[in-house]
Amino acid sequence: MLGGVSMIAACGSSDPRFLTYRGPDVTSVLVYKGQRKMQLMHNNTMLKSYRFELGFAPTGHKRIEGDGRTPEGQYWIDRRNPNSRFHLSLGISYPNANDRAVAQSMGMPPGGDIFIHGTPDRYRGQDDWTWGCIAVSNREIEEIYSMVRDGTPIYIWA
């Protein structure tokens, strides 16, 4: 069950994108690409579950820049962008050393800038429109942004 998520003023402003979360720590993020289900976990307890959209090539592991795929495997939430053009965003640590080696063996760059983010108006209602990111509604990314800390492991499965 979700602890309290409430609005607060961020840096003295009344920016509604910033919520505060007063519940159990999110200890991992589980992403099931085929089911389009993302779960925020506290140990073995699911705190919240979300539906999402993926890249324009939703199956398979991301190999190279521009392939439209979302990576699979264990990564980390490694940064946050409060000024994202996709409302808010949480960075995923793709590419790792193995991802870079695979892309290099193909003579291609691995790509990067994979995020969990919101959905601009022009993409609402479209299926699998990102370039490999995980897109939720703007309201949902506000909640996720407040709950998930940098350094949280994210597991992405097919």
Backbone as a ProteinNet text record, in pm:
[ID]
protein_1_A
[PRIMARY]
MLGGVSMIAACGSSDPRFLTYRGPDVTSVLVYKGQRKMQLMHNNTMLKSYRFELGFAPTGHKRIEGDGRTPEGQYWIDRRNPNSRFHLSLGISYPNANDRAVAQSMGMPPGGDIFIHGTPDRYRGQDDWTWGCIAVSNREIEEIYSMVRDGTPIYIWA
[TERTIARY]
84.3	0	88.1	48.8	124.6	110.7	226.2	225.2	183.8	181.8	133.3	217.5	155.4	218	138.1	205.6	133.7	209.4	138.4	199.2	281.3	393.9	471.5	521.5	559.9	621.2	768	813.8	953.7	1031.7	1135.1	1222	1141.8	1036.7	959.3	859.3	850.9	753	629	528.4	408.1	402	514.9	523.5	456.5	348.3	273.7	343.1	455.8	524.1	591.3	618.7	697.3	608.6	608.7	534.9	635.2	587.7	671.1	609.3	693.5	649.2	693	599.2	627.6	583.9	637.7	603.4	729	712.2	828.7	920.4	1050.2	1147	1117	1132.9	1129.3	1267.5	1273.3	1400.4	1434.6	1335.8	1362.4	1244.3	1274.4	1173	1176.4	1061.6	1050.7	971.5	1028.2	963.8	945.2	821.1	785.1	737.6	828.8	799.6	678.6	674	565.9	429.5	423.9	297.8	268.4	367.4	356	320.3	393.1	368.4	498.8	495.8	609	561.7	643.4	608.8	717.5	675	766.1	756.3	871.4	873.9	943.6	895.3	967.2	994.5	1118.5	1156	1062.6	982.4	892.5	749.7	726.2	592.7	579.9	477.2	452.8	382.8	442.4	384.7	288.2	327.9	247.4	277	180.5	197.2	147.3	215	182.5	185.1	102.4	108.2	197.8	257.3	348.8	356	419.3	452.2	602.8	647.5	789.8	833.4	949	1001.6	924.1	948.8	874.6	909.9	1013.4	1047.3	1051.2	935.6	928.3	986.7	1013	1066.1	1216.7	1281.5	1426.5	1500.9	1625.4	1714.2	1776.6	1787	1852.3	1997	2038	2175.2	2252.3	2183.9	2252.7	2163.6	2227.8	2157.1	2056.8	1936	1835.5	1754	1774.9	1699.9	1559	1523.8	1388.3	1355.1	1456.2	1432.5	1465.1	1404.7	1430.4	1525.9	1629.1	1723.3	1654.4	1718.7	1673.7	1790.4	1761.5	1864.4	1856.7	1962.1	1967.7	2043.7	1983	2042.1	2012.4	2038.1	2016.8	1949.3	1869.8	1822.5	1941.8	1993.4	2120.7	2114.4	1997.8	1987.2	1839.7	1812	1675.3	1678.9	1576.8	1570.1	1436.2	1435.5	1310.9	1268.1	1355.6	1325.1	1315.7	1281.6	1270.7	1164.5	1189.2	1085.8	971.8	987.3	883.8	827.3	812.4	756	858.7	881.6	986.1	1047.8	1172.1	1230.1	1332.9	1342.3	1440.8	1530.2	1660.7	1755.7	1783.2	1799.9	1837.5	1982	2063.5	2208.9	2256.7	2169.5	2212	2295.5	2405.7	2461.2	2561.4	2566.7	2671.6	2789.8	2892.1	3012.7	2980.4	2895.4	2858.5	2782.9	2689.8	2614.3	2708.4	2807.5	2903.8	2986.5	3026.7	3107.1	3028.2	2900.9	2817.3	2802.4	2770.8	2754.4	2886	2996	3126.8	3158.2	3122.4	3147.6	3067.6	2959.8	2877.2	2920.8	3021.8	3068.7	2971.7	2889.6	2785.8	2792.2	2740.8	2730.4	2612.5	2621.4	2513.9	2390.6	2403.2	2293.3	2298.3	2200.1	2193.5	2070.3	2072.9	1959.6	1829	1832.3	1712.3	1652.9	1524.4	1458	1321.1	1272.7	1130.2	1082.5	979.6	935.5	787	739.3	599.6	569.1	449.5	401	351.3	419.5	370.3	234.2	159.4	25.3	23.4	122	118.5	129.3	172.6	185.8	78.4	-7.4	-111.1	-199.6	-222.9	-307.9	-235	-106.8	-29.7	39	54.2	124.8	270.9	360.1	502	561.8	576.5	620.5	759.1	819.2	946.9	1061.5	1182.8	1303	1374.6	1301.9	1357.2	1331.2	1266.6	1234.8	1107.3	1075.2	953.1	867.3	750.9	667	539.5	513.9	391.5	319.7	203.2	132.8	209.8	182.8	248.7	215.4	92	54.1	132	148.7	222.2	371.3	433.2	576	596.6	501.8	513.3	521	438.7	438.2	566.4	603.6	724.7	847.8	855.4	968	983.9	871.7	877.3	916.5	887.9	907.5	1043.7	1098.3	1218.6	1341.7	1440	1563.8	1673	1766.6	1885.4	1954.7	2008.1	2072.9	1981.4	1852.1	1757.7	1779.1	1791.6	1804.5	1672.9	1686.5	1572.6	1601.9	1508.2	1519.2	1420.1	1468.9	1383.4	1385.6	1268.7	1256.1	1171.1	1190	1114.2	965.2
-118.1	0	123.4	221.2	343.9	430.6	475.5	574.7	708.1	810.1	939.1	1002.3	1039	1121.6	1250.5	1361.6	1488	1596.3	1700.4	1813.8	1895.9	1947.7	2045.3	2150.2	2260.8	2363.4	2326.6	2330	2298.1	2427.2	2439	2556.9	2685.9	2683.8	2804.1	2835	2750.4	2775	2691.4	2708.1	2626.1	2526.8	2479.4	2386.2	2254.2	2217.8	2097.2	1966.7	1973.5	1850.1	1781.6	1854	1800.3	1758.4	1630.8	1572.8	1528.1	1505.9	1445.4	1311.1	1214.5	1078.6	1044.6	997.6	961.2	818.3	726.7	586.4	502.5	371.1	281.5	312.6	294.1	315	223.1	275.1	191.1	127.1	-5.1	-76.5	-132.1	-140.4	-181.7	-144.3	-134.6	-111	-232.7	-296.3	-413.3	-375	-402.2	-366.7	-493.7	-521.2	-636.5	-582.1	-579.7	-516.4	-579.1	-710.6	-778.6	-752.8	-736.5	-709.4	-560.2	-477.4	-331.7	-297	-360.1	-338.7	-302.6	-195	-153.3	-152.7	-213.7	-220.7	-154.2	-71.8	-13.4	-100.9	-152.7	-252.3	-198.4	-241.2	-228.1	-371	-413.6	-553.1	-641.8	-727.1	-816.5	-764.8	-641.8	-583.7	-482.1	-500	-404.4	-280.9	-164.6	-39.6	18.5	16.2	72.5	-3.7	-2.3	-64.3	33.7	36.4	130.4	59.5	105.7	66.1	167.5	129.1	220.1	190.2	279.9	263.5	250	185.7	162.1	228.5	184.7	232.7	178.5	234.3	194.5	53.6	-8.7	-149.6	-217	-251.3	-286.3	-421.8	-511.4	-642	-647.1	-725.5	-741.8	-639.4	-675.1	-590.2	-481.7	-363.6	-253.5	-291.7	-274.9	-306.8	-184.2	-99.8	14.5	138.5	251.3	377.9	376.7	424.5	439.9	316.1	205.6	83.3	83.1	182.8	193.5	91.7	22.6	-80.4	-28.5	-94.1	-65.9	-172.1	-133.1	-233.7	-335.8	-450.9	-555.8	-591.3	-619.6	-655.4	-567.9	-572.6	-491.3	-362.6	-252.8	-120.6	-47.3	82.9	165.8	294.6	351.8	488.6	576.1	649.1	718.9	871	926.4	1071.5	1108.5	1236.3	1284.7	1418.5	1443.3	1567.1	1635.7	1739.9	1811	1901.2	1921.2	2007.8	1930.2	1803.9	1717.8	1769.3	1753.2	1788	1687	1581.8	1481.3	1492.9	1614.5	1654.7	1636.7	1517.2	1482.1	1352.4	1323	1195.9	1145.5	1012.8	942.3	862.9	885.7	819.9	676.1	591.4	451.2	438	363.7	361.3	289.7	266.5	213.3	319.1	282.6	148.4	111.5	-16.5	-65	-113	-166	-208	-314.6	-409.7	-514.1	-455.4	-364.3	-300.4	-226.7	-157	-84.2	-181.4	-293.7	-393.1	-455.9	-486.8	-546.4	-448.4	-324.7	-224.1	-203.3	-198.7	-179.8	-295.2	-417.3	-533.4	-525.4	-446.1	-425	-299.7	-229.6	-106.8	8.5	4.5	106.2	161.1	281.2	332.4	265.3	248.8	180.6	266.7	396.3	485.4	514.5	582.6	620.8	704.5	781	865.3	786.8	674.3	595.2	638.8	671.8	728.1	665.2	678.5	668.1	812	841	980.7	991.2	1114.8	1143.7	1139.3	1184.8	1177.2	1313.7	1374.4	1501	1482.8	1590.5	1586.2	1518.6	1547.1	1495.7	1343.2	1277.6	1131.6	1060.9	1134.6	1070.7	984.4	862.5	769.2	688.2	715.7	638.6	522.4	412.7	296.5	301.3	268.8	246.9	351.6	470.1	585.3	635.6	585.6	641.2	585.7	630.2	580.5	474.1	419.3	316.2	342.5	453.5	488.5	418.5	437.7	386.5	508.6	519.9	638.7	606.8	686.7	680.1	813.9	825.9	954.9	1059.4	1183.6	1291.1	1283.3	1251.7	1236.8	1123	1013.6	899	929.3	1000.5	1030.4	1124.2	1210.7	1295.2	1208.9	1106.4	1015.5	931.9	874.5	791.4	873.9	994.5	1085.6	1111.9	1122.5	1148.2	1024.5	906.3	782.3	717	724.9	649.8	738.7	691.2	764.7	721.7	809.6	773.2	657	563.1	446.6	325.8	343.6	231.8	137.4	5.6	-87.9	-98.6	-112.3	-135.3	-260	-352.9	-479.8	-477.9	-493.7	-485.7	-621.3	-682.4	-813.5	-804.4	-900.2	-907.9	-922.8
0	0	0	-75.4	-91.3	32	84.6	191	132.6	212.7	166.9	58.6	-51.8	-154.2	-152.7	-131.9	-125	-198.7	-231.2	-299.3	-200.8	-248.1	-171.6	-269.4	-217.3	-300.4	-319.6	-442.3	-472.5	-483.2	-402.9	-406.9	-394.3	-314.2	-291.8	-401.2	-503.6	-609.7	-584	-666.9	-654.9	-771.1	-813.8	-926	-889	-956.5	-919.3	-957.4	-1028.5	-1068.1	-950.7	-844.3	-734.9	-618.6	-592.2	-480.9	-376.2	-257.1	-154.6	-118.2	-89.1	-58.7	82.7	162.4	301.7	327.1	249.5	265.7	269.2	258.8	258.3	140.6	161	53.3	-64.1	-184.3	-304.3	-314.7	-299.2	-299.8	-436.9	-527.4	-665.1	-753.1	-882.8	-985.2	-1077	-1096.4	-1183.2	-1306.5	-1424.2	-1550.8	-1633.1	-1669.7	-1752.5	-1886.9	-1983.1	-2112.5	-2181.6	-2187.6	-2258.2	-2198.9	-2068	-1998.5	-1987.7	-2022.9	-2007.5	-1863.4	-1770.3	-1628.2	-1558.3	-1481	-1398.4	-1253.2	-1166.3	-1025.3	-941.9	-848.2	-750.5	-626.2	-584.4	-477.4	-352.1	-237	-110.7	-66.6	-86.5	-65.2	-147.4	-85.1	-159.7	-168.4	-126.9	-126.9	-239.6	-323.5	-430.6	-372.1	-395.3	-349.3	-451.6	-577.8	-687.2	-815.2	-905.7	-1036.6	-1142.4	-1256.1	-1363.9	-1498.2	-1589.5	-1730.5	-1801	-1914.5	-1983	-2131	-2203.3	-2344.9	-2357.1	-2465.7	-2489.6	-2619.1	-2667.2	-2793.5	-2911.6	-3027.5	-3147.5	-3193.9	-3137.9	-3161.6	-3024.3	-2968.1	-2826.8	-2785.7	-2880	-2840.9	-2860.5	-2776.1	-2784.5	-2702	-2671.4	-2590.9	-2677.7	-2624.1	-2695.2	-2725.8	-2849.9	-2890.9	-2938.2	-3016.7	-3076.6	-3073.9	-3088.8	-3094.9	-3209.8	-3180.2	-3284.4	-3313.9	-3240.6	-3272.9	-3214.7	-3133	-3079.7	-2972.7	-2922.5	-2821.5	-2682.2	-2583.9	-2443.3	-2391.2	-2316.5	-2265.8	-2176.1	-2162.1	-2070.6	-1980.2	-1855.7	-1758.8	-1636.5	-1555.2	-1434.6	-1462.4	-1425.9	-1435.8	-1305.9	-1304.1	-1185.9	-1228.4	-1139.2	-1159.7	-1124.4	-1222.8	-1200.3	-1210.3	-1242.9	-1250.2	-1263.1	-1243.9	-1259.6	-1330.8	-1409.4	-1485.5	-1458.2	-1374.7	-1347.4	-1462.5	-1560.9	-1675	-1805.7	-1797.2	-1914.1	-2011.2	-2138.3	-2236.8	-2233.4	-2152.5	-2132.6	-1990.6	-1943.6	-1815.3	-1703.2	-1655.7	-1559.6	-1608.4	-1567.5	-1609.8	-1510.2	-1502.8	-1421.8	-1515.5	-1507	-1595.2	-1555.1	-1656.1	-1638.8	-1686.4	-1614.6	-1635.4	-1762	-1858.5	-1988.3	-2059.5	-2125.3	-2144.9	-2035.3	-2003.8	-1913.7	-1999.3	-1936.2	-2009.2	-2113.9	-2080.8	-2176.2	-2295.4	-2268.2	-2376.5	-2471.6	-2416.9	-2500.9	-2584.7	-2524.9	-2597.5	-2712.2	-2688.8	-2794.1	-2910	-2878.7	-2985.3	-3059.3	-2986.1	-3049.8	-3144.1	-3104.6	-3191.3	-3321	-3318.9	-3437.7	-3513.7	-3458.8	-3521.9	-3508.2	-3403.8	-3384.4	-3242.3	-3219.8	-3082.6	-3011.3	-2877.3	-2805.2	-2781.2	-2797	-2762	-2613.5	-2565.5	-2424.5	-2400.3	-2294.4	-2257.9	-2253.1	-2181.6	-2159.5	-2025.6	-2026.8	-1909.2	-1886.2	-1764.3	-1733.8	-1736.7	-1815.9	-1827.3	-1853.2	-1854.9	-1882.1	-2030.5	-2066.2	-2203.4	-2250.4	-2347.2	-2402.5	-2470.5	-2478.8	-2538.4	-2674.5	-2758.1	-2895.7	-2903.1	-2794.7	-2795	-2713.7	-2645	-2563.6	-2651.8	-2604.7	-2678.5	-2783.6	-2807.1	-2904.6	-2834.7	-2908.1	-2855.9	-2897.4	-2802.7	-2829.4	-2923.1	-2870.9	-2949.5	-2911.4	-2802	-2757.4	-2842.4	-2811.9	-2880.4	-2797.8	-2697.7	-2611.3	-2464.6	-2436	-2297.8	-2251.8	-2124.7	-2062.7	-2031.6	-2096.6	-2082.8	-2005.6	-1903.1	-1824.5	-1839	-1779.1	-1785.1	-1703.3	-1728.5	-1653.5	-1504.1	-1471.1	-1330.6	-1266	-1339.3	-1284.7	-1267.5	-1362.1	-1345.6	-1227.8	-1198.8	-1079.8	-954.2	-947.5	-833	-828.9	-942.1	-950.3	-914.6	-967.6	-942.2	-792.5	-722	-577.8	-498.5	-550.5	-474.4	-496.8	-617.9	-654.6	-641	-569.1	-545.2	-642.5	-667.8	-744.1	-672.6	-749.9	-695	-680.1	-705.5	-695.6	-813.8	-787.2	-899.5	-978.2	-1109.2	-1197	-1277.8	-1277.2	-1348.9	-1463	-1584.1	-1701.7	-1771.3	-1783.5	-1847.9	-1973.5	-2062.2	-2188.6	-2161.4
[MASK]
++++++++++++++++++++++++++++++++++++++++++++++++++++++++++++++++++++++++++++++++++++++++++++++++++++++++++++++++++++++++++++++++++++++++++++++++++++++++++++++

